[in-house]
């Protein structure tokens, strides 16, 4: 158990819908990262927040957004969902904002029908 | 840009045999290197990491990896594989000042009895 929690574990929804994925970092970690794992793209970095502020953006679609709240939990919002958004979404956390060790949560498996 | 190559998509070994999973990276500066393991339906668990110093690093579950700068490699090894090691293994690279990790495409390990 990494100490990073993600909810829900599974999510099934329809095209065009909007969903919110939630992540709680390890105690004491200030950074949260979101990654997407799909069969065709592998593990791709989406976005990072540090202590409530956006710090880095990767291959994140404009339909996707994220935020980190004062209690340091983070939410990833996915809207206007398409079939291709079906994937495993991971959250990771680390103590600071650099590239030191990131600890991953169990992931949320999203299926868009 | 950083990149990570795991040349072996799928490897099968017999239980008790030795294991080496290959990882090659491309990055101009000194990399931070990681190996993660993902069991079916699970998140990513950190096996070991290299930041600096001794180029042979020990990890959990009896794994070790050796950083070879001249070969841009960070291969993962285990002297005797157990059936519970069957999983997918990911090599990742980060760097000081960069937020995201870049992952390889993964190597799926199958262990035969």
PDB file of N, CA and C in Angstrom, chain B residues 22-91:
ATOM      1  N   UNK B  22      15.574  -5.448 -19.661  1.00  0.00           N
ATOM      2  CA  UNK B  22      16.392  -4.386 -20.214  1.00  0.00           C
ATOM      3  C   UNK B  22      15.670  -3.051 -20.261  1.00  0.00           C
ATOM      4  N   UNK B  23      16.427  -2.004 -20.057  1.00  0.00           N
ATOM      5  CA  UNK B  23      15.903  -0.652 -20.127  1.00  0.00           C
ATOM      6  C   UNK B  23      16.997   0.255 -20.680  1.00  0.00           C
ATOM      7  N   UNK B  24      16.696   0.976 -21.727  1.00  0.00           N
ATOM      8  CA  UNK B  24      17.609   1.978 -22.265  1.00  0.00           C
ATOM      9  C   UNK B  24      16.909   3.325 -22.258  1.00  0.00           C
ATOM     10  N   UNK B  25      17.630   4.351 -21.919  1.00  0.00           N
ATOM     11  CA  UNK B  25      17.030   5.671 -21.835  1.00  0.00           C
ATOM     12  C   UNK B  25      17.795   6.638 -22.726  1.00  0.00           C
ATOM     13  N   UNK B  26      17.130   7.720 -23.023  1.00  0.00           N
ATOM     14  CA  UNK B  26      17.760   8.793 -23.777  1.00  0.00           C
ATOM     15  C   UNK B  26      17.475  10.086 -23.037  1.00  0.00           C
ATOM     16  N   UNK B  27      18.539  10.712 -22.558  1.00  0.00           N
ATOM     17  CA  UNK B  27      18.387  11.982 -21.874  1.00  0.00           C
ATOM     18  C   UNK B  27      19.732  12.657 -21.803  1.00  0.00           C
ATOM     19  N   UNK B  28      19.777  13.959 -22.035  1.00  0.00           N
ATOM     20  CA  UNK B  28      21.039  14.663 -22.130  1.00  0.00           C
ATOM     21  C   UNK B  28      21.763  14.839 -20.811  1.00  0.00           C
ATOM     22  N   UNK B  29      21.022  14.984 -19.736  1.00  0.00           N
ATOM     23  CA  UNK B  29      21.640  15.240 -18.445  1.00  0.00           C
ATOM     24  C   UNK B  29      21.629  13.963 -17.617  1.00  0.00           C
ATOM     25  N   UNK B  30      22.058  14.070 -16.387  1.00  0.00           N
ATOM     26  CA  UNK B  30      22.045  12.909 -15.499  1.00  0.00           C
ATOM     27  C   UNK B  30      20.611  12.553 -15.154  1.00  0.00           C
ATOM     28  N   UNK B  31      20.222  11.347 -15.462  1.00  0.00           N
ATOM     29  CA  UNK B  31      18.824  10.967 -15.229  1.00  0.00           C
ATOM     30  C   UNK B  31      18.586  10.447 -13.823  1.00  0.00           C
ATOM     31  N   UNK B  32      17.355  10.527 -13.403  1.00  0.00           N
ATOM     32  CA  UNK B  32      16.883   9.767 -12.262  1.00  0.00           C
ATOM     33  C   UNK B  32      16.158   8.560 -12.866  1.00  0.00           C
ATOM     34  N   UNK B  33      16.462   7.381 -12.378  1.00  0.00           N
ATOM     35  CA  UNK B  33      15.926   6.163 -12.991  1.00  0.00           C
ATOM     36  C   UNK B  33      15.140   5.339 -11.990  1.00  0.00           C
ATOM     37  N   UNK B  34      14.070   4.756 -12.462  1.00  0.00           N
ATOM     38  CA  UNK B  34      13.164   4.012 -11.596  1.00  0.00           C
ATOM     39  C   UNK B  34      12.714   2.727 -12.293  1.00  0.00           C
ATOM     40  N   UNK B  35      12.429   1.729 -11.481  1.00  0.00           N
ATOM     41  CA  UNK B  35      11.693   0.558 -11.928  1.00  0.00           C
ATOM     42  C   UNK B  35      10.448   0.416 -11.055  1.00  0.00           C
ATOM     43  N   UNK B  36       9.323   0.249 -11.762  1.00  0.00           N
ATOM     44  CA  UNK B  36       8.048   0.007 -11.090  1.00  0.00           C
ATOM     45  C   UNK B  36       7.502  -1.338 -11.557  1.00  0.00           C
ATOM     46  N   UNK B  37       6.679  -1.972 -10.707  1.00  0.00           N
ATOM     47  CA  UNK B  37       6.026  -3.217 -11.077  1.00  0.00           C
ATOM     48  C   UNK B  37       4.516  -3.032 -10.938  1.00  0.00           C
ATOM     49  N   UNK B  38       3.799  -3.592 -11.907  1.00  0.00           N
ATOM     50  CA  UNK B  38       2.342  -3.513 -11.883  1.00  0.00           C
ATOM     51  C   UNK B  38       1.766  -4.928 -11.983  1.00  0.00           C
ATOM     52  N   UNK B  39       1.165  -5.391 -10.906  1.00  0.00           N
ATOM     53  CA  UNK B  39       0.490  -6.682 -10.929  1.00  0.00           C
ATOM     54  C   UNK B  39      -0.892  -6.490 -11.526  1.00  0.00           C
ATOM     55  N   UNK B  40      -1.487  -7.543 -12.071  1.00  0.00           N
ATOM     56  CA  UNK B  40      -2.789  -7.421 -12.733  1.00  0.00           C
ATOM     57  C   UNK B  40      -3.823  -6.728 -11.849  1.00  0.00           C
ATOM     58  N   UNK B  41      -4.437  -5.693 -12.392  1.00  0.00           N
ATOM     59  CA  UNK B  41      -5.463  -4.974 -11.665  1.00  0.00           C
ATOM     60  C   UNK B  41      -4.959  -4.107 -10.535  1.00  0.00           C
ATOM     61  N   UNK B  42      -3.652  -3.950 -10.454  1.00  0.00           N
ATOM     62  CA  UNK B  42      -3.066  -3.167  -9.355  1.00  0.00           C
ATOM     63  C   UNK B  42      -2.412  -1.894  -9.855  1.00  0.00           C
ATOM     64  N   UNK B  43      -2.012  -1.085  -8.924  1.00  0.00           N
ATOM     65  CA  UNK B  43      -1.279   0.123  -9.261  1.00  0.00           C
ATOM     66  C   UNK B  43       0.193  -0.173  -9.455  1.00  0.00           C
ATOM     67  N   UNK B  44       0.966   0.883  -9.560  1.00  0.00           N
ATOM     68  CA  UNK B  44       2.408   0.763  -9.766  1.00  0.00           C
ATOM     69  C   UNK B  44       3.121   0.793  -8.426  1.00  0.00           C
ATOM     70  N   UNK B  45       3.948  -0.209  -8.213  1.00  0.00           N
ATOM     71  CA  UNK B  45       4.730  -0.265  -6.982  1.00  0.00           C
ATOM     72  C   UNK B  45       6.191  -0.009  -7.311  1.00  0.00           C
ATOM     73  N   UNK B  46       6.814   0.871  -6.545  1.00  0.00           N
ATOM     74  CA  UNK B  46       8.216   1.183  -6.778  1.00  0.00           C
ATOM     75  C   UNK B  46       9.091   0.024  -6.322  1.00  0.00           C
ATOM     76  N   UNK B  47       9.952  -0.457  -7.230  1.00  0.00           N
ATOM     77  CA  UNK B  47      10.894  -1.515  -6.887  1.00  0.00           C
ATOM     78  C   UNK B  47      12.218  -0.938  -6.413  1.00  0.00           C
ATOM     79  N   UNK B  48      12.736   0.026  -7.166  1.00  0.00           N
ATOM     80  CA  UNK B  48      14.009   0.644  -6.804  1.00  0.00           C
ATOM     81  C   UNK B  48      14.190   1.909  -7.615  1.00  0.00           C
ATOM     82  N   UNK B  49      15.213   2.684  -7.212  1.00  0.00           N
ATOM     83  CA  UNK B  49      15.478   3.947  -7.886  1.00  0.00           C
ATOM     84  C   UNK B  49      16.965   4.237  -7.847  1.00  0.00           C
ATOM     85  N   UNK B  50      17.402   5.038  -8.816  1.00  0.00           N
ATOM     86  CA  UNK B  50      18.779   5.511  -8.851  1.00  0.00           C
ATOM     87  C   UNK B  50      18.761   7.016  -9.072  1.00  0.00           C
ATOM     88  N   UNK B  51      19.447   7.712  -8.171  1.00  0.00           N
ATOM     89  CA  UNK B  51      19.611   9.144  -8.329  1.00  0.00           C
ATOM     90  C   UNK B  51      21.086   9.485  -8.572  1.00  0.00           C
ATOM     91  N   UNK B  52      21.958   8.911  -7.760  1.00  0.00           N
ATOM     92  CA  UNK B  52      23.378   9.166  -7.899  1.00  0.00           C
ATOM     93  C   UNK B  52      24.110   8.153  -7.019  1.00  0.00           C
ATOM     94  N   UNK B  53      25.443   8.190  -7.089  1.00  0.00           N
ATOM     95  CA  UNK B  53      26.234   7.334  -6.217  1.00  0.00           C
ATOM     96  C   UNK B  53      26.451   5.958  -6.793  1.00  0.00           C
ATOM     97  N   UNK B  54      26.423   4.961  -5.933  1.00  0.00           N
ATOM     98  CA  UNK B  54      26.681   3.578  -6.328  1.00  0.00           C
ATOM     99  C   UNK B  54      25.767   3.184  -7.482  1.00  0.00           C
ATOM    100  N   UNK B  55      26.358   2.688  -8.542  1.00  0.00           N
ATOM    101  CA  UNK B  55      25.564   2.400  -9.744  1.00  0.00           C
ATOM    102  C   UNK B  55      24.785   1.101  -9.645  1.00  0.00           C
ATOM    103  N   UNK B  56      25.058   0.305  -8.633  1.00  0.00           N
ATOM    104  CA  UNK B  56      24.278  -0.910  -8.404  1.00  0.00           C
ATOM    105  C   UNK B  56      23.338  -0.637  -7.244  1.00  0.00           C
ATOM    106  N   UNK B  57      22.057  -0.674  -7.514  1.00  0.00           N
ATOM    107  CA  UNK B  57      21.084  -0.353  -6.475  1.00  0.00           C
ATOM    108  C   UNK B  57      20.236  -1.569  -6.140  1.00  0.00           C
ATOM    109  N   UNK B  58      19.950  -1.681  -4.883  1.00  0.00           N
ATOM    110  CA  UNK B  58      19.135  -2.791  -4.401  1.00  0.00           C
ATOM    111  C   UNK B  58      17.711  -2.299  -4.173  1.00  0.00           C
ATOM    112  N   UNK B  59      16.774  -3.167  -4.455  1.00  0.00           N
ATOM    113  CA  UNK B  59      15.387  -2.800  -4.254  1.00  0.00           C
ATOM    114  C   UNK B  59      14.654  -3.811  -3.406  1.00  0.00           C
ATOM    115  N   UNK B  60      13.336  -3.728  -3.485  1.00  0.00           N
ATOM    116  CA  UNK B  60      12.522  -4.653  -2.713  1.00  0.00           C
ATOM    117  C   UNK B  60      12.358  -5.962  -3.475  1.00  0.00           C
ATOM    118  N   UNK B  61      11.907  -6.982  -2.795  1.00  0.00           N
ATOM    119  CA  UNK B  61      11.603  -8.288  -3.375  1.00  0.00           C
ATOM    120  C   UNK B  61      12.810  -8.951  -4.025  1.00  0.00           C
ATOM    121  N   UNK B  62      14.013  -8.577  -3.615  1.00  0.00           N
ATOM    122  CA  UNK B  62      15.216  -9.217  -4.131  1.00  0.00           C
ATOM    123  C   UNK B  62      15.692  -8.699  -5.479  1.00  0.00           C
ATOM    124  N   UNK B  63      15.125  -7.618  -5.959  1.00  0.00           N
ATOM    125  CA  UNK B  63      15.542  -7.046  -7.241  1.00  0.00           C
ATOM    126  C   UNK B  63      16.731  -6.098  -7.066  1.00  0.00           C
ATOM    127  N   UNK B  64      17.523  -5.996  -8.117  1.00  0.00           N
ATOM    128  CA  UNK B  64      18.590  -5.018  -8.183  1.00  0.00           C
ATOM    129  C   UNK B  64      18.666  -4.485  -9.607  1.00  0.00           C
ATOM    130  N   UNK B  65      19.303  -3.342  -9.760  1.00  0.00           N
ATOM    131  CA  UNK B  65      19.479  -2.763 -11.088  1.00  0.00           C
ATOM    132  C   UNK B  65      20.827  -2.077 -11.131  1.00  0.00           C
ATOM    133  N   UNK B  66      21.395  -2.037 -12.315  1.00  0.00           N
ATOM    134  CA  UNK B  66      22.698  -1.415 -12.489  1.00  0.00           C
ATOM    135  C   UNK B  66      22.624  -0.306 -13.518  1.00  0.00           C
ATOM    136  N   UNK B  67      23.067   0.860 -13.129  1.00  0.00           N
ATOM    137  CA  UNK B  67      23.130   2.016 -14.013  1.00  0.00           C
ATOM    138  C   UNK B  67      24.446   1.985 -14.759  1.00  0.00           C
ATOM    139  N   UNK B  68      24.368   1.983 -16.083  1.00  0.00           N
ATOM    140  CA  UNK B  68      25.574   2.024 -16.919  1.00  0.00           C
ATOM    141  C   UNK B  68      25.452   3.240 -17.829  1.00  0.00           C
ATOM    142  N   UNK B  69      26.153   4.281 -17.453  1.00  0.00           N
ATOM    143  CA  UNK B  69      26.052   5.532 -18.199  1.00  0.00           C
ATOM    144  C   UNK B  69      26.529   5.352 -19.632  1.00  0.00           C
ATOM    145  N   UNK B  70      27.605   4.607 -19.822  1.00  0.00           N
ATOM    146  CA  UNK B  70      28.187   4.457 -21.165  1.00  0.00           C
ATOM    147  C   UNK B  70      27.229   3.754 -22.121  1.00  0.00           C
ATOM    148  N   UNK B  71      26.341   2.939 -21.561  1.00  0.00           N
ATOM    149  CA  UNK B  71      25.380   2.214 -22.388  1.00  0.00           C
ATOM    150  C   UNK B  71      23.980   2.794 -22.287  1.00  0.00           C
ATOM    151  N   UNK B  72      23.827   3.854 -21.499  1.00  0.00           N
ATOM    152  CA  UNK B  72      22.500   4.458 -21.279  1.00  0.00           C
ATOM    153  C   UNK B  72      21.488   3.379 -20.907  1.00  0.00           C
ATOM    154  N   UNK B  73      21.908   2.547 -19.960  1.00  0.00           N
ATOM    155  CA  UNK B  73      21.035   1.440 -19.589  1.00  0.00           C
ATOM    156  C   UNK B  73      20.817   1.393 -18.086  1.00  0.00           C
ATOM    157  N   UNK B  74      19.734   0.762 -17.719  1.00  0.00           N
ATOM    158  CA  UNK B  74      19.392   0.585 -16.303  1.00  0.00           C
ATOM    159  C   UNK B  74      18.616  -0.720 -16.233  1.00  0.00           C
ATOM    160  N   UNK B  75      19.330  -1.826 -16.354  1.00  0.00           N
ATOM    161  CA  UNK B  75      18.692  -3.140 -16.423  1.00  0.00           C
ATOM    162  C   UNK B  75      18.346  -3.669 -15.040  1.00  0.00           C
ATOM    163  N   UNK B  76      17.217  -4.321 -14.977  1.00  0.00           N
ATOM    164  CA  UNK B  76      16.710  -4.893 -13.727  1.00  0.00           C
ATOM    165  C   UNK B  76      17.060  -6.370 -13.679  1.00  0.00           C
ATOM    166  N   UNK B  77      17.509  -6.840 -12.511  1.00  0.00           N
ATOM    167  CA  UNK B  77      17.914  -8.240 -12.395  1.00  0.00           C
ATOM    168  C   UNK B  77      17.352  -8.855 -11.115  1.00  0.00           C
ATOM    169  N   UNK B  78      17.201 -10.159 -11.192  1.00  0.00           N
ATOM    170  CA  UNK B  78      16.851 -10.928 -10.001  1.00  0.00           C
ATOM    171  C   UNK B  78      17.462 -12.305 -10.175  1.00  0.00           C
ATOM    172  N   UNK B  79      18.188 -12.800  -9.164  1.00  0.00           N
ATOM    173  CA  UNK B  79      18.905 -14.067  -9.324  1.00  0.00           C
ATOM    174  C   UNK B  79      18.009 -15.292  -9.415  1.00  0.00           C
ATOM    175  N   UNK B  80      16.850 -15.245  -8.750  1.00  0.00           N
ATOM    176  CA  UNK B  80      15.973 -16.413  -8.744  1.00  0.00           C
ATOM    177  C   UNK B  80      14.523 -15.932  -8.715  1.00  0.00           C
ATOM    178  N   UNK B  81      13.805 -16.191  -9.782  1.00  0.00           N
ATOM    179  CA  UNK B  81      12.446 -15.665  -9.932  1.00  0.00           C
ATOM    180  C   UNK B  81      11.435 -16.561  -9.225  1.00  0.00           C
ATOM    181  N   UNK B  82      10.472 -15.934  -8.609  1.00  0.00           N
ATOM    182  CA  UNK B  82       9.381 -16.640  -7.927  1.00  0.00           C
ATOM    183  C   UNK B  82       8.109 -16.454  -8.739  1.00  0.00           C
ATOM    184  N   UNK B  83       7.171 -17.385  -8.599  1.00  0.00           N
ATOM    185  CA  UNK B  83       5.930 -17.298  -9.378  1.00  0.00           C
ATOM    186  C   UNK B  83       5.214 -15.978  -9.116  1.00  0.00           C
ATOM    187  N   UNK B  84       5.358 -15.443  -7.910  1.00  0.00           N
ATOM    188  CA  UNK B  84       4.671 -14.196  -7.577  1.00  0.00           C
ATOM    189  C   UNK B  84       5.274 -12.979  -8.283  1.00  0.00           C
ATOM    190  N   UNK B  85       6.395 -13.164  -8.958  1.00  0.00           N
ATOM    191  CA  UNK B  85       7.006 -12.048  -9.697  1.00  0.00           C
ATOM    192  C   UNK B  85       6.327 -11.806 -11.041  1.00  0.00           C
ATOM    193  N   UNK B  86       5.440 -12.684 -11.444  1.00  0.00           N
ATOM    194  CA  UNK B  86       4.731 -12.488 -12.708  1.00  0.00           C
ATOM    195  C   UNK B  86       3.938 -11.196 -12.640  1.00  0.00           C
ATOM    196  N   UNK B  87       4.240 -10.287 -13.556  1.00  0.00           N
ATOM    197  CA  UNK B  87       3.651  -8.947 -13.535  1.00  0.00           C
ATOM    198  C   UNK B  87       4.184  -8.188 -14.737  1.00  0.00           C
ATOM    199  N   UNK B  88       3.824  -6.912 -14.810  1.00  0.00           N
ATOM    200  CA  UNK B  88       4.402  -6.046 -15.833  1.00  0.00           C
ATOM    201  C   UNK B  88       5.367  -5.080 -15.156  1.00  0.00           C
ATOM    202  N   UNK B  89       6.498  -4.890 -15.781  1.00  0.00           N
ATOM    203  CA  UNK B  89       7.565  -4.081 -15.208  1.00  0.00           C
ATOM    204  C   UNK B  89       7.818  -2.861 -16.099  1.00  0.00           C
ATOM    205  N   UNK B  90       7.876  -1.728 -15.446  1.00  0.00           N
ATOM    206  CA  UNK B  90       8.066  -0.469 -16.158  1.00  0.00           C
ATOM    207  C   UNK B  90       9.335   0.219 -15.691  1.00  0.00           C
ATOM    208  N   UNK B  91      10.129   0.644 -16.634  1.00  0.00           N
ATOM    209  CA  UNK B  91      11.274   1.492 -16.375  1.00  0.00           C
ATOM    210  C   UNK B  91      10.848   2.943 -16.613  1.00  0.00           C
TER     211      UNK B  91
END
